[in-house]
PDB file of C-alpha atoms in Angstrom:
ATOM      1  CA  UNK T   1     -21.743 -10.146 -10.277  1.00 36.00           C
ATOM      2  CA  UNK T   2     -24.652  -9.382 -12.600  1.00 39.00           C
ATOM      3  CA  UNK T   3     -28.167 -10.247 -12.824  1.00 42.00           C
ATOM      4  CA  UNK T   4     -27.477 -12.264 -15.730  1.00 46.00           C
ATOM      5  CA  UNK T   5     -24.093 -14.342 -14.224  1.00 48.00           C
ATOM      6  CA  UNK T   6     -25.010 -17.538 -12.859  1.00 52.00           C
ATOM      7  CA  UNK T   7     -23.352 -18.224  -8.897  1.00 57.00           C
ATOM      8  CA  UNK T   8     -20.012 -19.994  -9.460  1.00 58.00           C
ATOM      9  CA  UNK T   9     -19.732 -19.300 -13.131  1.00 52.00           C
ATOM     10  CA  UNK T  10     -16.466 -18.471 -15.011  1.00 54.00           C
ATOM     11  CA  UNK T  11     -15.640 -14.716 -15.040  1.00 58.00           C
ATOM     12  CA  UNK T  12     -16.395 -13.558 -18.096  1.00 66.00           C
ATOM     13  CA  UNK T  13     -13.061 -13.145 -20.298  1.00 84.00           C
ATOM     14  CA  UNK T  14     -11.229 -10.221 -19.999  1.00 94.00           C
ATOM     15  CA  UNK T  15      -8.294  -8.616 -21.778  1.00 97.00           C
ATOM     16  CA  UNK T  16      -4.793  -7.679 -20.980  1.00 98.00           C
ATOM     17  CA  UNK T  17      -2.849  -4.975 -22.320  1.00 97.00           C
ATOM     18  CA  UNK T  18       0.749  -5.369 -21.789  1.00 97.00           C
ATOM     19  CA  UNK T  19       2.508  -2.274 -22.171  1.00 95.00           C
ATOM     20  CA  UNK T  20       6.081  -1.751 -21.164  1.00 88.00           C
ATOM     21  CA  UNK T  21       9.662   0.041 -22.475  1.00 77.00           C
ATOM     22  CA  UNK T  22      10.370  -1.087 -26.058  1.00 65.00           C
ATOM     23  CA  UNK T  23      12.825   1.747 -27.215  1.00 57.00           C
ATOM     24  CA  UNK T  24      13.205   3.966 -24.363  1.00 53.00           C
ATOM     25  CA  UNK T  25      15.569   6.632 -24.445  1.00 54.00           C
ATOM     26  CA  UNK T  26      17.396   4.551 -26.841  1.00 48.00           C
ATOM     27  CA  UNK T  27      18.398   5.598 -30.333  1.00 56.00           C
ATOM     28  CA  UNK T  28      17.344   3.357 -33.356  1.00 57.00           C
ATOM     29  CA  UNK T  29      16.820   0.217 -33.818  1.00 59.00           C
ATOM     30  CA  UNK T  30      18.237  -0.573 -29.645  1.00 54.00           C
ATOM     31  CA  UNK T  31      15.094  -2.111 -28.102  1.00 61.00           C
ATOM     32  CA  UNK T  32      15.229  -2.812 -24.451  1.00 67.00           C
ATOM     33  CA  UNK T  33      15.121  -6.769 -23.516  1.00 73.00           C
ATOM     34  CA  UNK T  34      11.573  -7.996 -24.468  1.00 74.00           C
ATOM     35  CA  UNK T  35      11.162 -10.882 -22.671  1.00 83.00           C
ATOM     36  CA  UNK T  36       9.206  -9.398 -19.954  1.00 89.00           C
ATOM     37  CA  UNK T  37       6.476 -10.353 -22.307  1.00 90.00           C
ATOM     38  CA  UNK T  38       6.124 -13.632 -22.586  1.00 94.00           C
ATOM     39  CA  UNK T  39       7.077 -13.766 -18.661  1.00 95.00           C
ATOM     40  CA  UNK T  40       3.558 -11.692 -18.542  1.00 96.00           C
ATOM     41  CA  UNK T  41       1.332 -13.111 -20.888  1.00 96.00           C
ATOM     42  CA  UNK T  42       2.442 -16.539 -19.349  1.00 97.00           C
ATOM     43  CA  UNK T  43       1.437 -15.179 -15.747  1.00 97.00           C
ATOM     44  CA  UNK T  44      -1.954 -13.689 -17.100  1.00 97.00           C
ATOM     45  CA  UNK T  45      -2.658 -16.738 -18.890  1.00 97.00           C
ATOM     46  CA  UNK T  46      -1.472 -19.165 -16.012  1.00 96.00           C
ATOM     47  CA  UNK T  47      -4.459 -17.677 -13.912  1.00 95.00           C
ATOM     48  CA  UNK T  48      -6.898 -16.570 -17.124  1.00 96.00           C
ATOM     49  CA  UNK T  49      -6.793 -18.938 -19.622  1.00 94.00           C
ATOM     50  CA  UNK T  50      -9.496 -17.811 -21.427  1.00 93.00           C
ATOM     51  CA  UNK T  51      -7.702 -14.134 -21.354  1.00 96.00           C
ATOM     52  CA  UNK T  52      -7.013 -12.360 -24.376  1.00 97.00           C
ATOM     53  CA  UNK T  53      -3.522 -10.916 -24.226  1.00 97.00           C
ATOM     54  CA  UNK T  54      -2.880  -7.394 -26.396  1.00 97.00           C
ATOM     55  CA  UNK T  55       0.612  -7.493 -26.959  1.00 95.00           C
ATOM     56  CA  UNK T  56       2.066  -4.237 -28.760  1.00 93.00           C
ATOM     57  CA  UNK T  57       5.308  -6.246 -28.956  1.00 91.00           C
ATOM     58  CA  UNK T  58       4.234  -8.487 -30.898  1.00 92.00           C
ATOM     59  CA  UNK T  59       2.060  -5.819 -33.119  1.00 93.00           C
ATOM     60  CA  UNK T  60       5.042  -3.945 -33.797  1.00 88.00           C
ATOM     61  CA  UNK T  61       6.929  -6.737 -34.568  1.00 89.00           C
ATOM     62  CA  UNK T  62       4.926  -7.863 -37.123  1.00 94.00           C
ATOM     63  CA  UNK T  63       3.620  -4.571 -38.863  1.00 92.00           C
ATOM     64  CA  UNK T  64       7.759  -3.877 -39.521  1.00 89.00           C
ATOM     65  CA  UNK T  65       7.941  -7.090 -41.124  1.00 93.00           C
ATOM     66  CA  UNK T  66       5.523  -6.148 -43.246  1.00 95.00           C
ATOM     67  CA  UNK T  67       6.654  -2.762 -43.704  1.00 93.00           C
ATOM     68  CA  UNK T  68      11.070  -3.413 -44.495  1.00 92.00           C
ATOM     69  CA  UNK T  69      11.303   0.338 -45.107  1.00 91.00           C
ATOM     70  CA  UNK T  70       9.688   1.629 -42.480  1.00 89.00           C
ATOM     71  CA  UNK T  71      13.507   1.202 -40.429  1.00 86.00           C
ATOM     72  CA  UNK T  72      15.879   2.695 -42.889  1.00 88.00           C
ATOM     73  CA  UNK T  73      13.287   5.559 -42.973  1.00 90.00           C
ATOM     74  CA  UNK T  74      13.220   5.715 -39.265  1.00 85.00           C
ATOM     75  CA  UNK T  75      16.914   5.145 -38.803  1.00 85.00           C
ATOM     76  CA  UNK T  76      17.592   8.508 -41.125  1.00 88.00           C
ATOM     77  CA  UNK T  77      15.663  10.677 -38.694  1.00 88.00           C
ATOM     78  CA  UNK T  78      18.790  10.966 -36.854  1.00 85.00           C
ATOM     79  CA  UNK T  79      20.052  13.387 -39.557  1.00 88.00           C
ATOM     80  CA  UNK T  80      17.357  15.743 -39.615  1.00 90.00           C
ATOM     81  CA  UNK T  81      17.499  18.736 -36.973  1.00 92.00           C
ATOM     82  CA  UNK T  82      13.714  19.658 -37.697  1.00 95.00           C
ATOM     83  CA  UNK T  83      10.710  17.491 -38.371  1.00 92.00           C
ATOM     84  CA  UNK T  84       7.430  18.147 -39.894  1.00 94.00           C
ATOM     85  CA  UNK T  85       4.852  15.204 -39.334  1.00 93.00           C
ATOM     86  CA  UNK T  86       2.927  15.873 -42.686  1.00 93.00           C
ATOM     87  CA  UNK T  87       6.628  15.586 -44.631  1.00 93.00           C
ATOM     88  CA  UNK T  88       7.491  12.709 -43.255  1.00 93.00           C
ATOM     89  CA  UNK T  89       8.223   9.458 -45.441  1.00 92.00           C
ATOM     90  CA  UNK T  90       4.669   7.572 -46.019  1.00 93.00           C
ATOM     91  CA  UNK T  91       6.057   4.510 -43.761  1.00 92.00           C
ATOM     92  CA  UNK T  92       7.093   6.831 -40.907  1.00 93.00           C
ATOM     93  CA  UNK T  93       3.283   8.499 -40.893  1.00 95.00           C
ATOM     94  CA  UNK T  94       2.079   5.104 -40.824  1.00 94.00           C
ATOM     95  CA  UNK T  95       4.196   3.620 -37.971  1.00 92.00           C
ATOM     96  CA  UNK T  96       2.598   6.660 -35.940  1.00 94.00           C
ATOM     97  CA  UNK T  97      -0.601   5.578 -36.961  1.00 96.00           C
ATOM     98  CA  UNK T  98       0.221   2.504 -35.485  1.00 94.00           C
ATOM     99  CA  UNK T  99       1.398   4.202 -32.148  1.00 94.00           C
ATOM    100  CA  UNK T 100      -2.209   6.051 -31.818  1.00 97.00           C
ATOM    101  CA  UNK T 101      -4.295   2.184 -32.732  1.00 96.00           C
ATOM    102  CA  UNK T 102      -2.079   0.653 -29.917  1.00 96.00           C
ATOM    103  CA  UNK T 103      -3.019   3.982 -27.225  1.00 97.00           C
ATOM    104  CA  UNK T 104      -6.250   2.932 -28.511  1.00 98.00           C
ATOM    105  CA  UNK T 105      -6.163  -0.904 -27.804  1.00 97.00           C
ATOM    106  CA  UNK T 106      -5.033  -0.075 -24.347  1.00 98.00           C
ATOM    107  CA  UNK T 107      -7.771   1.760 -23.772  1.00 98.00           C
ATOM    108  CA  UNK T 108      -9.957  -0.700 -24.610  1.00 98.00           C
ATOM    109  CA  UNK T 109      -8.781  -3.270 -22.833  1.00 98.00           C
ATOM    110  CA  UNK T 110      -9.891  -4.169 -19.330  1.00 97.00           C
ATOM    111  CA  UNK T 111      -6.309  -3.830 -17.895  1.00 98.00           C
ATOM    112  CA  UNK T 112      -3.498  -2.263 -18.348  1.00 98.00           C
ATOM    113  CA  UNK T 113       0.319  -3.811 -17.349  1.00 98.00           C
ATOM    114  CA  UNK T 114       2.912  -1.536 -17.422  1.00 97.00           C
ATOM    115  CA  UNK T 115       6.277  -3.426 -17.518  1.00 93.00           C
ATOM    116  CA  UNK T 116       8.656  -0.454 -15.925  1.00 92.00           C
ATOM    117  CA  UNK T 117      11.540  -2.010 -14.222  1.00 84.00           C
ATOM    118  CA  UNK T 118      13.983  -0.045 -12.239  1.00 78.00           C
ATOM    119  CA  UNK T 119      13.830   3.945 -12.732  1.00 75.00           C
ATOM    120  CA  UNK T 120      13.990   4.019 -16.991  1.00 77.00           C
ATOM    121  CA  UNK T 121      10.637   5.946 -18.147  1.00 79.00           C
ATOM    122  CA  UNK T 122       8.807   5.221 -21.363  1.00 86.00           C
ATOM    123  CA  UNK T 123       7.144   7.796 -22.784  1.00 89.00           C
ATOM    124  CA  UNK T 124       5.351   5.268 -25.085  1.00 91.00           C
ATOM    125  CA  UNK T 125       4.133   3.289 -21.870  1.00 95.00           C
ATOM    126  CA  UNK T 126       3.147   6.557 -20.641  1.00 96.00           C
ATOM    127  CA  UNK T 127       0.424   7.498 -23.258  1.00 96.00           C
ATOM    128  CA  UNK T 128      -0.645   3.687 -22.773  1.00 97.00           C
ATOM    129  CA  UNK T 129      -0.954   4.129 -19.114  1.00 97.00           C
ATOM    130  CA  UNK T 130      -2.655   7.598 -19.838  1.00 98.00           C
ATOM    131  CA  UNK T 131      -5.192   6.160 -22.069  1.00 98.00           C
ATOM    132  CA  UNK T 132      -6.434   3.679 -19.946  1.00 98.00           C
ATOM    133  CA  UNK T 133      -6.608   5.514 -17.669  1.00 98.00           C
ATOM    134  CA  UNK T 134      -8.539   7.832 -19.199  1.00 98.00           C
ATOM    135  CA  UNK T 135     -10.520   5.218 -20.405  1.00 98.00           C
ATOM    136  CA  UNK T 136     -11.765   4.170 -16.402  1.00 98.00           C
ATOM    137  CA  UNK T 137      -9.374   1.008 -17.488  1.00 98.00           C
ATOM    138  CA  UNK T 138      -7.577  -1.043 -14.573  1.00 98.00           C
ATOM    139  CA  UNK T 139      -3.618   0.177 -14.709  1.00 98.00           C
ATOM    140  CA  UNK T 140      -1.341  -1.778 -13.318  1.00 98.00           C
ATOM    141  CA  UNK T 141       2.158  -0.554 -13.169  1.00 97.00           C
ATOM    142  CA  UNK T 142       5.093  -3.384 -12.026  1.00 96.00           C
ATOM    143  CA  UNK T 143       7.634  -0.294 -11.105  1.00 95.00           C
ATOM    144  CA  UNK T 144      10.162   0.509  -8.531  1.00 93.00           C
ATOM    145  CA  UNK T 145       8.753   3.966  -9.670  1.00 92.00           C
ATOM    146  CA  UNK T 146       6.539   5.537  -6.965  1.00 91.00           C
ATOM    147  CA  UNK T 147       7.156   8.741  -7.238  1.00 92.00           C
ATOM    148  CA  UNK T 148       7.244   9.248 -10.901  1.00 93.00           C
ATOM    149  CA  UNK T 149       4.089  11.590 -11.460  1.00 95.00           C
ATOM    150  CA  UNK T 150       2.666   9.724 -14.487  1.00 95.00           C
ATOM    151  CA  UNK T 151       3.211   6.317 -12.693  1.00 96.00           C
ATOM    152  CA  UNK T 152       1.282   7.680  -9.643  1.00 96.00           C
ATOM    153  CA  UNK T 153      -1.278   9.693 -11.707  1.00 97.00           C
ATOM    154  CA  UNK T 154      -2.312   6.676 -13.873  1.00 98.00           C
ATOM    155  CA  UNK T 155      -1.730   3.496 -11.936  1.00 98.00           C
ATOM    156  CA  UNK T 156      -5.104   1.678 -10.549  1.00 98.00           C
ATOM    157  CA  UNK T 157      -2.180  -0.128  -8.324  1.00 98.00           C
ATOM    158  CA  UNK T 158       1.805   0.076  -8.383  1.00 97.00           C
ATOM    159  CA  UNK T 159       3.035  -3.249  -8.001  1.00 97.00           C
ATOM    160  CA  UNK T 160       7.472  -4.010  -7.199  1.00 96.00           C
ATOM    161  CA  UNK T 161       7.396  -7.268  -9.045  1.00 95.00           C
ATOM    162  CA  UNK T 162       6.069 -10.121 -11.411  1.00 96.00           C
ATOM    163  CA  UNK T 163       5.542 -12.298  -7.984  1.00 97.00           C
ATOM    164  CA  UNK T 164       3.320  -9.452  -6.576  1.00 97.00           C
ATOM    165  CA  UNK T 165       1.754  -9.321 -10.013  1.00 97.00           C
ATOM    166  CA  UNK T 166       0.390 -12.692 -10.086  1.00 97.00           C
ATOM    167  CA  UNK T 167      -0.905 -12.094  -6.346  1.00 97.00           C
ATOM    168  CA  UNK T 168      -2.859  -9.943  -7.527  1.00 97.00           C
ATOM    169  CA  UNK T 169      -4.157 -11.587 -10.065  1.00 97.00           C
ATOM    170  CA  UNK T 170      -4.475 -14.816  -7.950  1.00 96.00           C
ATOM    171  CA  UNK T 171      -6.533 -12.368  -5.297  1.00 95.00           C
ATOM    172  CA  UNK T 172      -8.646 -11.318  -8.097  1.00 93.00           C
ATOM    173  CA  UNK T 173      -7.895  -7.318  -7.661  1.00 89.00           C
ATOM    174  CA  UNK T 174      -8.042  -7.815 -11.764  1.00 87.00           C
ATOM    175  CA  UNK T 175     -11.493  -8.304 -11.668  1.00 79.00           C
ATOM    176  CA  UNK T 176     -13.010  -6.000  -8.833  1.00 66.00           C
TER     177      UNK T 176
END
């Protein structure tokens, strides 16, 4: 508590990044099972309802709406053995724009949930999880994954499950 927080007032709000496998080692447009999301945002907002929930899922989503060639033009890097980032197509240089703002937004959010079920890596998650950490962010990592180097390196605390997740946040360790 600080000098200038009144005893028994509300911690002040915080912010959730909820990073977690999209793609994966998957080719194209074959996203991994999103709803892990909204099971997360629920649990953060459950327990922090005045929270403010980062959601690259829901970023993503809604820049490729806005952006209908951005797939095609992704979907015809399969064909290309060798890729120069400056001669890419204009959507494709934009969508990894868009990668680097989200790294960003998880480092500037208070915490960090990685969403990495079983033993699948995400090298996406991973520069998330490496930003904020870099960042002197809270990373959380919901993993059976505790031996995975970048896991281990970046995590604040590994965590098996969404149930010990919202222990955690219920014993505050999301706002030491």
């Amino acid at each position: 508590m600080t000098a200038l927080e009144a005893p028994g007032a509300p911690p002040p709000t915080r912010s959730y990044f909820l990073a977690g496998t999209m793609q994966g080692a998957r080719t194209g447009s074959d996203l991994v099972d999103q709803t892990y999301r909204e099971r997360l945002t629920a649990a953060v907002l459950a327990r922090r309802p005045g929270a403010v929930v980062n959601d690259p899922g829901v970023v993503m989503a809604e820049w490729l709406a806005a952006h209908p060639g951005a797939r095609p033009a992704h979907a015809a890097l399969a064909d290309r053995a060798v890729l120069h980032h400056d001669r890419l197509a204009p959507e494709l240089r934009e969508l990894t724009g868009l990668f680097h703002r989200l790294t960003e937004l998880a480092a500037a959010s208070d915490v960090c949930v990685a969403w990495l079920p079983g033993h699948e890596a995400s090298m996406g998650t991973a520069a998330e999880m490496l930003s904020a950490h870099r960042a002197g962010r809270t990373v959380v990592s919901i993993t059976d994954m505790r031996q995975n180097l970048a896991v281990l390196s970046c995590s604040t605390v590994i965590l098996p499950d969404l149930d010990a997740f919202t222990d955690w946040l219920d014993a505050g360790g999301d706002t030491s």
